[in-house]
């Protein structure tokens, strides 16, 4: 019989981070799903488009910034374009490349959801004292530099 050492999933860092991420994301996701019929993936795409609004960015760049699967990003974008929250246009310098931008309707949703997201973050971080918050930021910067 093989000597087995089962993985204690509840103590495994990647699992714990995944659980925490899901809990945090799902708390606000329910709110924008109910209010705007907006999925978590769609919200993340919209947040990236808002953040890098300048000349518009491509779907591939969105996937890179979010580190989400290109298929998931493509599906989210299709829904956002159909709902007229995002517009897709040919790039001025390269007609083969399309760029994405939020529409006025997309910005209206973004400008409502972003403060809700920030408030959820404040509530979550409010459970930590100032030293713990600084330590958390330092740790995240080491493990997942931006």
PDB file of N, CA, C and O in Angstrom, residues 81-146:
ATOM      1  N   UNK A  81     -21.790  44.010 -25.867  1.00  0.00           N
ATOM      2  CA  UNK A  81     -22.057  44.676 -27.153  1.00  0.00           C
ATOM      3  C   UNK A  81     -23.543  44.565 -27.485  1.00  0.00           C
ATOM      4  O   UNK A  81     -24.177  45.553 -27.877  1.00  0.00           O
ATOM      5  N   UNK A  82     -24.113  43.380 -27.301  1.00  0.00           N
ATOM      6  CA  UNK A  82     -25.548  43.182 -27.585  1.00  0.00           C
ATOM      7  C   UNK A  82     -26.415  44.070 -26.695  1.00  0.00           C
ATOM      8  O   UNK A  82     -27.451  44.566 -27.142  1.00  0.00           O
ATOM      9  N   UNK A  83     -25.974  44.299 -25.456  1.00  0.00           N
ATOM     10  CA  UNK A  83     -26.732  45.140 -24.518  1.00  0.00           C
ATOM     11  C   UNK A  83     -26.416  46.625 -24.702  1.00  0.00           C
ATOM     12  O   UNK A  83     -26.910  47.464 -23.952  1.00  0.00           O
ATOM     13  N   UNK A  84     -25.570  46.923 -25.689  1.00  0.00           N
ATOM     14  CA  UNK A  84     -25.177  48.301 -26.003  1.00  0.00           C
ATOM     15  C   UNK A  84     -24.451  48.986 -24.846  1.00  0.00           C
ATOM     16  O   UNK A  84     -24.552  50.195 -24.643  1.00  0.00           O
ATOM     17  N   UNK A  85     -23.688  48.194 -24.112  1.00  0.00           N
ATOM     18  CA  UNK A  85     -22.866  48.723 -23.018  1.00  0.00           C
ATOM     19  C   UNK A  85     -21.426  48.930 -23.479  1.00  0.00           C
ATOM     20  O   UNK A  85     -20.677  49.677 -22.868  1.00  0.00           O
ATOM     21  N   UNK A  86     -21.073  48.244 -24.553  1.00  0.00           N
ATOM     22  CA  UNK A  86     -19.736  48.338 -25.145  1.00  0.00           C
ATOM     23  C   UNK A  86     -19.903  48.451 -26.648  1.00  0.00           C
ATOM     24  O   UNK A  86     -20.805  47.842 -27.230  1.00  0.00           O
ATOM     25  N   UNK A  87     -19.030  49.242 -27.258  1.00  0.00           N
ATOM     26  CA  UNK A  87     -18.999  49.348 -28.713  1.00  0.00           C
ATOM     27  C   UNK A  87     -17.645  48.838 -29.195  1.00  0.00           C
ATOM     28  O   UNK A  87     -16.622  49.056 -28.557  1.00  0.00           O
ATOM     29  N   UNK A  88     -17.695  48.134 -30.326  1.00  0.00           N
ATOM     30  CA  UNK A  88     -16.477  47.588 -30.941  1.00  0.00           C
ATOM     31  C   UNK A  88     -16.276  48.333 -32.259  1.00  0.00           C
ATOM     32  O   UNK A  88     -17.179  48.391 -33.090  1.00  0.00           O
ATOM     33  N   UNK A  89     -15.079  48.883 -32.445  1.00  0.00           N
ATOM     34  CA  UNK A  89     -14.780  49.621 -33.674  1.00  0.00           C
ATOM     35  C   UNK A  89     -13.426  49.185 -34.224  1.00  0.00           C
ATOM     36  O   UNK A  89     -12.581  48.700 -33.481  1.00  0.00           O
ATOM     37  N   UNK A  90     -13.210  49.427 -35.503  1.00  0.00           N
ATOM     38  CA  UNK A  90     -11.904  49.156 -36.109  1.00  0.00           C
ATOM     39  C   UNK A  90     -10.906  50.184 -35.588  1.00  0.00           C
ATOM     40  O   UNK A  90     -11.240  51.364 -35.419  1.00  0.00           O
ATOM     41  N   UNK A  91      -9.693  49.737 -35.331  1.00  0.00           N
ATOM     42  CA  UNK A  91      -8.617  50.608 -34.867  1.00  0.00           C
ATOM     43  C   UNK A  91      -8.241  51.566 -35.995  1.00  0.00           C
ATOM     44  O   UNK A  91      -8.172  51.166 -37.165  1.00  0.00           O
ATOM     45  N   UNK A  92      -7.992  52.826 -35.658  1.00  0.00           N
ATOM     46  CA  UNK A  92      -7.660  53.824 -36.681  1.00  0.00           C
ATOM     47  C   UNK A  92      -6.415  53.444 -37.477  1.00  0.00           C
ATOM     48  O   UNK A  92      -6.377  53.605 -38.692  1.00  0.00           O
ATOM     49  N   UNK A  93      -5.403  52.926 -36.806  1.00  0.00           N
ATOM     50  CA  UNK A  93      -4.148  52.620 -37.483  1.00  0.00           C
ATOM     51  C   UNK A  93      -4.095  51.242 -38.119  1.00  0.00           C
ATOM     52  O   UNK A  93      -3.232  50.974 -38.943  1.00  0.00           O
ATOM     53  N   UNK A  94      -4.997  50.344 -37.728  1.00  0.00           N
ATOM     54  CA  UNK A  94      -4.964  48.967 -38.232  1.00  0.00           C
ATOM     55  C   UNK A  94      -6.402  48.465 -38.314  1.00  0.00           C
ATOM     56  O   UNK A  94      -6.985  48.053 -37.314  1.00  0.00           O
ATOM     57  N   UNK A  95      -6.969  48.476 -39.490  1.00  0.00           N
ATOM     58  CA  UNK A  95      -8.382  48.119 -39.682  1.00  0.00           C
ATOM     59  C   UNK A  95      -8.674  46.654 -39.340  1.00  0.00           C
ATOM     60  O   UNK A  95      -9.815  46.280 -39.143  1.00  0.00           O
ATOM     61  N   UNK A  96      -7.622  45.822 -39.266  1.00  0.00           N
ATOM     62  CA  UNK A  96      -7.833  44.412 -38.899  1.00  0.00           C
ATOM     63  C   UNK A  96      -8.024  44.247 -37.399  1.00  0.00           C
ATOM     64  O   UNK A  96      -8.509  43.225 -36.942  1.00  0.00           O
ATOM     65  N   UNK A  97      -7.630  45.246 -36.639  1.00  0.00           N
ATOM     66  CA  UNK A  97      -7.702  45.188 -35.173  1.00  0.00           C
ATOM     67  C   UNK A  97      -8.923  45.967 -34.708  1.00  0.00           C
ATOM     68  O   UNK A  97      -9.156  47.082 -35.144  1.00  0.00           O
ATOM     69  N   UNK A  98      -9.705  45.354 -33.814  1.00  0.00           N
ATOM     70  CA  UNK A  98     -10.848  46.094 -33.278  1.00  0.00           C
ATOM     71  C   UNK A  98     -10.523  46.553 -31.859  1.00  0.00           C
ATOM     72  O   UNK A  98      -9.752  45.916 -31.138  1.00  0.00           O
ATOM     73  N   UNK A  99     -11.085  47.686 -31.502  1.00  0.00           N
ATOM     74  CA  UNK A  99     -10.915  48.230 -30.162  1.00  0.00           C
ATOM     75  C   UNK A  99     -12.283  48.383 -29.517  1.00  0.00           C
ATOM     76  O   UNK A  99     -13.303  48.529 -30.195  1.00  0.00           O
ATOM     77  N   UNK A 100     -12.269  48.338 -28.226  1.00  0.00           N
ATOM     78  CA  UNK A 100     -13.506  48.337 -27.441  1.00  0.00           C
ATOM     79  C   UNK A 100     -13.551  49.553 -26.535  1.00  0.00           C
ATOM     80  O   UNK A 100     -12.529  49.968 -25.997  1.00  0.00           O
ATOM     81  N   UNK A 101     -14.760  50.066 -26.368  1.00  0.00           N
ATOM     82  CA  UNK A 101     -14.971  51.199 -25.461  1.00  0.00           C
ATOM     83  C   UNK A 101     -16.336  51.065 -24.830  1.00  0.00           C
ATOM     84  O   UNK A 101     -17.265  50.520 -25.424  1.00  0.00           O
ATOM     85  N   UNK A 102     -16.449  51.613 -23.638  1.00  0.00           N
ATOM     86  CA  UNK A 102     -17.758  51.677 -22.998  1.00  0.00           C
ATOM     87  C   UNK A 102     -18.618  52.705 -23.720  1.00  0.00           C
ATOM     88  O   UNK A 102     -18.121  53.752 -24.145  1.00  0.00           O
ATOM     89  N   UNK A 103     -19.890  52.406 -23.833  1.00  0.00           N
ATOM     90  CA  UNK A 103     -20.854  53.377 -24.355  1.00  0.00           C
ATOM     91  C   UNK A 103     -21.318  54.256 -23.192  1.00  0.00           C
ATOM     92  O   UNK A 103     -20.951  54.010 -22.031  1.00  0.00           O
ATOM     93  N   UNK A 104     -22.153  55.230 -23.478  1.00  0.00           N
ATOM     94  CA  UNK A 104     -22.711  56.066 -22.401  1.00  0.00           C
ATOM     95  C   UNK A 104     -23.480  55.189 -21.410  1.00  0.00           C
ATOM     96  O   UNK A 104     -23.378  55.380 -20.184  1.00  0.00           O
ATOM     97  N   UNK A 105     -24.216  54.197 -21.928  1.00  0.00           N
ATOM     98  CA  UNK A 105     -24.953  53.287 -21.046  1.00  0.00           C
ATOM     99  C   UNK A 105     -23.984  52.460 -20.197  1.00  0.00           C
ATOM    100  O   UNK A 105     -24.230  52.209 -19.015  1.00  0.00           O
ATOM    101  N   UNK A 106     -22.867  52.043 -20.799  1.00  0.00           N
ATOM    102  CA  UNK A 106     -21.853  51.295 -20.068  1.00  0.00           C
ATOM    103  C   UNK A 106     -21.221  52.126 -18.975  1.00  0.00           C
ATOM    104  O   UNK A 106     -21.006  51.649 -17.856  1.00  0.00           O
ATOM    105  N   UNK A 107     -20.916  53.379 -19.294  1.00  0.00           N
ATOM    106  CA  UNK A 107     -20.337  54.281 -18.286  1.00  0.00           C
ATOM    107  C   UNK A 107     -21.314  54.527 -17.138  1.00  0.00           C
ATOM    108  O   UNK A 107     -20.905  54.602 -15.975  1.00  0.00           O
ATOM    109  N   UNK A 108     -22.588  54.633 -17.469  1.00  0.00           N
ATOM    110  CA  UNK A 108     -23.588  54.872 -16.412  1.00  0.00           C
ATOM    111  C   UNK A 108     -23.590  53.706 -15.416  1.00  0.00           C
ATOM    112  O   UNK A 108     -23.619  53.909 -14.198  1.00  0.00           O
ATOM    113  N   UNK A 109     -23.534  52.487 -15.929  1.00  0.00           N
ATOM    114  CA  UNK A 109     -23.484  51.312 -15.053  1.00  0.00           C
ATOM    115  C   UNK A 109     -22.166  51.299 -14.289  1.00  0.00           C
ATOM    116  O   UNK A 109     -22.139  51.092 -13.067  1.00  0.00           O
ATOM    117  N   UNK A 110     -21.061  51.531 -14.986  1.00  0.00           N
ATOM    118  CA  UNK A 110     -19.761  51.560 -14.323  1.00  0.00           C
ATOM    119  C   UNK A 110     -19.756  52.558 -13.172  1.00  0.00           C
ATOM    120  O   UNK A 110     -19.282  52.258 -12.074  1.00  0.00           O
ATOM    121  N   UNK A 111     -20.274  53.739 -13.435  1.00  0.00           N
ATOM    122  CA  UNK A 111     -20.234  54.806 -12.428  1.00  0.00           C
ATOM    123  C   UNK A 111     -21.167  54.541 -11.251  1.00  0.00           C
ATOM    124  O   UNK A 111     -21.062  55.197 -10.216  1.00  0.00           O
ATOM    125  N   UNK A 112     -22.064  53.584 -11.396  1.00  0.00           N
ATOM    126  CA  UNK A 112     -22.906  53.144 -10.280  1.00  0.00           C
ATOM    127  C   UNK A 112     -22.258  51.984  -9.534  1.00  0.00           C
ATOM    128  O   UNK A 112     -22.240  51.949  -8.304  1.00  0.00           O
ATOM    129  N   UNK A 113     -21.697  51.034 -10.278  1.00  0.00           N
ATOM    130  CA  UNK A 113     -21.138  49.827  -9.662  1.00  0.00           C
ATOM    131  C   UNK A 113     -19.783  50.095  -8.999  1.00  0.00           C
ATOM    132  O   UNK A 113     -19.512  49.552  -7.919  1.00  0.00           O
ATOM    133  N   UNK A 114     -18.940  50.926  -9.595  1.00  0.00           N
ATOM    134  CA  UNK A 114     -17.598  51.153  -9.042  1.00  0.00           C
ATOM    135  C   UNK A 114     -17.641  51.625  -7.586  1.00  0.00           C
ATOM    136  O   UNK A 114     -16.906  51.087  -6.749  1.00  0.00           O
ATOM    137  N   UNK A 115     -18.485  52.588  -7.234  1.00  0.00           N
ATOM    138  CA  UNK A 115     -18.539  52.980  -5.814  1.00  0.00           C
ATOM    139  C   UNK A 115     -19.032  51.847  -4.902  1.00  0.00           C
ATOM    140  O   UNK A 115     -18.584  51.729  -3.759  1.00  0.00           O
ATOM    141  N   UNK A 116     -19.937  51.010  -5.409  1.00  0.00           N
ATOM    142  CA  UNK A 116     -20.389  49.855  -4.624  1.00  0.00           C
ATOM    143  C   UNK A 116     -19.233  48.893  -4.382  1.00  0.00           C
ATOM    144  O   UNK A 116     -19.062  48.376  -3.269  1.00  0.00           O
ATOM    145  N   UNK A 117     -18.430  48.672  -5.416  1.00  0.00           N
ATOM    146  CA  UNK A 117     -17.268  47.791  -5.289  1.00  0.00           C
ATOM    147  C   UNK A 117     -16.275  48.359  -4.280  1.00  0.00           C
ATOM    148  O   UNK A 117     -15.745  47.625  -3.438  1.00  0.00           O
ATOM    149  N   UNK A 118     -16.043  49.666  -4.363  1.00  0.00           N
ATOM    150  CA  UNK A 118     -15.122  50.299  -3.406  1.00  0.00           C
ATOM    151  C   UNK A 118     -15.645  50.199  -1.981  1.00  0.00           C
ATOM    152  O   UNK A 118     -14.875  49.995  -1.039  1.00  0.00           O
ATOM    153  N   UNK A 119     -16.944  50.327  -1.816  1.00  0.00           N
ATOM    154  CA  UNK A 119     -17.535  50.210  -0.476  1.00  0.00           C
ATOM    155  C   UNK A 119     -17.392  48.784   0.058  1.00  0.00           C
ATOM    156  O   UNK A 119     -17.092  48.593   1.234  1.00  0.00           O
ATOM    157  N   UNK A 120     -17.595  47.807  -0.789  1.00  0.00           N
ATOM    158  CA  UNK A 120     -17.384  46.414  -0.366  1.00  0.00           C
ATOM    159  C   UNK A 120     -15.931  46.200   0.052  1.00  0.00           C
ATOM    160  O   UNK A 120     -15.659  45.520   1.045  1.00  0.00           O
ATOM    161  N   UNK A 121     -15.010  46.787  -0.697  1.00  0.00           N
ATOM    162  CA  UNK A 121     -13.595  46.679  -0.345  1.00  0.00           C
ATOM    163  C   UNK A 121     -13.324  47.339   1.008  1.00  0.00           C
ATOM    164  O   UNK A 121     -12.626  46.768   1.855  1.00  0.00           O
ATOM    165  N   UNK A 122     -13.877  48.526   1.226  1.00  0.00           N
ATOM    166  CA  UNK A 122     -13.688  49.224   2.511  1.00  0.00           C
ATOM    167  C   UNK A 122     -14.228  48.396   3.669  1.00  0.00           C
ATOM    168  O   UNK A 122     -13.603  48.294   4.722  1.00  0.00           O
ATOM    169  N   UNK A 123     -15.392  47.791   3.463  1.00  0.00           N
ATOM    170  CA  UNK A 123     -15.990  46.966   4.519  1.00  0.00           C
ATOM    171  C   UNK A 123     -15.102  45.760   4.818  1.00  0.00           C
ATOM    172  O   UNK A 123     -14.857  45.442   5.978  1.00  0.00           O
ATOM    173  N   UNK A 124     -14.622  45.116   3.782  1.00  0.00           N
ATOM    174  CA  UNK A 124     -13.749  43.959   3.959  1.00  0.00           C
ATOM    175  C   UNK A 124     -12.462  44.360   4.681  1.00  0.00           C
ATOM    176  O   UNK A 124     -12.068  43.733   5.675  1.00  0.00           O
ATOM    177  N   UNK A 125     -11.816  45.407   4.198  1.00  0.00           N
ATOM    178  CA  UNK A 125     -10.563  45.838   4.807  1.00  0.00           C
ATOM    179  C   UNK A 125     -10.777  46.441   6.195  1.00  0.00           C
ATOM    180  O   UNK A 125      -9.848  46.467   7.001  1.00  0.00           O
ATOM    181  N   UNK A 126     -11.982  46.901   6.475  1.00  0.00           N
ATOM    182  CA  UNK A 126     -12.304  47.454   7.789  1.00  0.00           C
ATOM    183  C   UNK A 126     -12.195  46.424   8.903  1.00  0.00           C
ATOM    184  O   UNK A 126     -12.137  46.780  10.080  1.00  0.00           O
ATOM    185  N   UNK A 127     -12.144  45.149   8.539  1.00  0.00           N
ATOM    186  CA  UNK A 127     -11.966  44.088   9.535  1.00  0.00           C
ATOM    187  C   UNK A 127     -10.514  43.982   9.996  1.00  0.00           C
ATOM    188  O   UNK A 127     -10.216  43.280  10.957  1.00  0.00           O
ATOM    189  N   UNK A 128      -9.624  44.678   9.291  1.00  0.00           N
ATOM    190  CA  UNK A 128      -8.200  44.644   9.609  1.00  0.00           C
ATOM    191  C   UNK A 128      -7.770  45.975  10.202  1.00  0.00           C
ATOM    192  O   UNK A 128      -8.299  47.021   9.819  1.00  0.00           O
ATOM    193  N   UNK A 129      -6.789  45.934  11.092  1.00  0.00           N
ATOM    194  CA  UNK A 129      -6.246  47.208  11.568  1.00  0.00           C
ATOM    195  C   UNK A 129      -5.264  47.739  10.520  1.00  0.00           C
ATOM    196  O   UNK A 129      -4.947  47.061   9.536  1.00  0.00           O
ATOM    197  N   UNK A 130      -4.780  48.957  10.727  1.00  0.00           N
ATOM    198  CA  UNK A 130      -3.930  49.612   9.737  1.00  0.00           C
ATOM    199  C   UNK A 130      -2.672  48.803   9.438  1.00  0.00           C
ATOM    200  O   UNK A 130      -2.250  48.693   8.274  1.00  0.00           O
ATOM    201  N   UNK A 131      -2.051  48.229  10.459  1.00  0.00           N
ATOM    202  CA  UNK A 131      -0.841  47.425  10.244  1.00  0.00           C
ATOM    203  C   UNK A 131      -1.144  46.194   9.394  1.00  0.00           C
ATOM    204  O   UNK A 131      -0.365  45.839   8.502  1.00  0.00           O
ATOM    205  N   UNK A 132      -2.268  45.535   9.665  1.00  0.00           N
ATOM    206  CA  UNK A 132      -2.650  44.361   8.878  1.00  0.00           C
ATOM    207  C   UNK A 132      -2.936  44.729   7.426  1.00  0.00           C
ATOM    208  O   UNK A 132      -2.576  43.996   6.509  1.00  0.00           O
ATOM    209  N   UNK A 133      -3.587  45.876   7.217  1.00  0.00           N
ATOM    210  CA  UNK A 133      -3.867  46.315   5.843  1.00  0.00           C
ATOM    211  C   UNK A 133      -2.568  46.560   5.085  1.00  0.00           C
ATOM    212  O   UNK A 133      -2.423  46.144   3.938  1.00  0.00           O
ATOM    213  N   UNK A 134      -1.607  47.243   5.729  1.00  0.00           N
ATOM    214  CA  UNK A 134      -0.318  47.497   5.077  1.00  0.00           C
ATOM    215  C   UNK A 134       0.406  46.184   4.788  1.00  0.00           C
ATOM    216  O   UNK A 134       0.980  45.998   3.722  1.00  0.00           O
ATOM    217  N   UNK A 135       0.350  45.262   5.739  1.00  0.00           N
ATOM    218  CA  UNK A 135       0.996  43.959   5.543  1.00  0.00           C
ATOM    219  C   UNK A 135       0.335  43.200   4.385  1.00  0.00           C
ATOM    220  O   UNK A 135       1.026  42.585   3.563  1.00  0.00           O
ATOM    221  N   UNK A 136      -0.981  43.256   4.333  1.00  0.00           N
ATOM    222  CA  UNK A 136      -1.695  42.574   3.244  1.00  0.00           C
ATOM    223  C   UNK A 136      -1.271  43.132   1.891  1.00  0.00           C
ATOM    224  O   UNK A 136      -0.985  42.373   0.959  1.00  0.00           O
ATOM    225  N   UNK A 137      -1.211  44.434   1.769  1.00  0.00           N
ATOM    226  CA  UNK A 137      -0.796  45.053   0.508  1.00  0.00           C
ATOM    227  C   UNK A 137       0.628  44.644   0.161  1.00  0.00           C
ATOM    228  O   UNK A 137       0.923  44.300  -0.987  1.00  0.00           O
ATOM    229  N   UNK A 138       1.524  44.658   1.153  1.00  0.00           N
ATOM    230  CA  UNK A 138       2.912  44.239   0.920  1.00  0.00           C
ATOM    231  C   UNK A 138       2.980  42.795   0.433  1.00  0.00           C
ATOM    232  O   UNK A 138       3.689  42.469  -0.520  1.00  0.00           O
ATOM    233  N   UNK A 139       2.211  41.919   1.058  1.00  0.00           N
ATOM    234  CA  UNK A 139       2.200  40.501   0.693  1.00  0.00           C
ATOM    235  C   UNK A 139       1.638  40.319  -0.711  1.00  0.00           C
ATOM    236  O   UNK A 139       2.196  39.593  -1.541  1.00  0.00           O
ATOM    237  N   UNK A 140       0.516  40.976  -0.990  1.00  0.00           N
ATOM    238  CA  UNK A 140      -0.072  40.859  -2.332  1.00  0.00           C
ATOM    239  C   UNK A 140       0.887  41.388  -3.397  1.00  0.00           C
ATOM    240  O   UNK A 140       1.009  40.786  -4.473  1.00  0.00           O
ATOM    241  N   UNK A 141       1.572  42.476  -3.092  1.00  0.00           N
ATOM    242  CA  UNK A 141       2.539  43.027  -4.052  1.00  0.00           C
ATOM    243  C   UNK A 141       3.685  42.060  -4.324  1.00  0.00           C
ATOM    244  O   UNK A 141       4.212  42.013  -5.432  1.00  0.00           O
ATOM    245  N   UNK A 142       4.067  41.287  -3.301  1.00  0.00           N
ATOM    246  CA  UNK A 142       5.134  40.303  -3.497  1.00  0.00           C
ATOM    247  C   UNK A 142       4.638  39.092  -4.266  1.00  0.00           C
ATOM    248  O   UNK A 142       5.323  38.574  -5.149  1.00  0.00           O
ATOM    249  N   UNK A 143       3.441  38.605  -3.929  1.00  0.00           N
ATOM    250  CA  UNK A 143       2.932  37.390  -4.543  1.00  0.00           C
ATOM    251  C   UNK A 143       2.307  37.621  -5.922  1.00  0.00           C
ATOM    252  O   UNK A 143       2.328  36.723  -6.770  1.00  0.00           O
ATOM    253  N   UNK A 144       1.722  38.782  -6.112  1.00  0.00           N
ATOM    254  CA  UNK A 144       1.053  39.082  -7.381  1.00  0.00           C
ATOM    255  C   UNK A 144       1.321  40.542  -7.742  1.00  0.00           C
ATOM    256  O   UNK A 144       0.437  41.389  -7.646  1.00  0.00           O
ATOM    257  N   UNK A 145       2.558  40.838  -8.176  1.00  0.00           N
ATOM    258  CA  UNK A 145       2.884  42.231  -8.505  1.00  0.00           C
ATOM    259  C   UNK A 145       2.005  42.759  -9.634  1.00  0.00           C
ATOM    260  O   UNK A 145       1.664  42.020 -10.549  1.00  0.00           O
ATOM    261  N   UNK A 146       1.653  44.020  -9.526  1.00  0.00           N
ATOM    262  CA  UNK A 146       0.826  44.655 -10.571  1.00  0.00           C
ATOM    263  C   UNK A 146       1.688  45.390 -11.554  1.00  0.00           C
ATOM    264  O   UNK A 146       2.788  45.737 -11.324  1.00  0.00           O
TER     265      UNK A 146
END
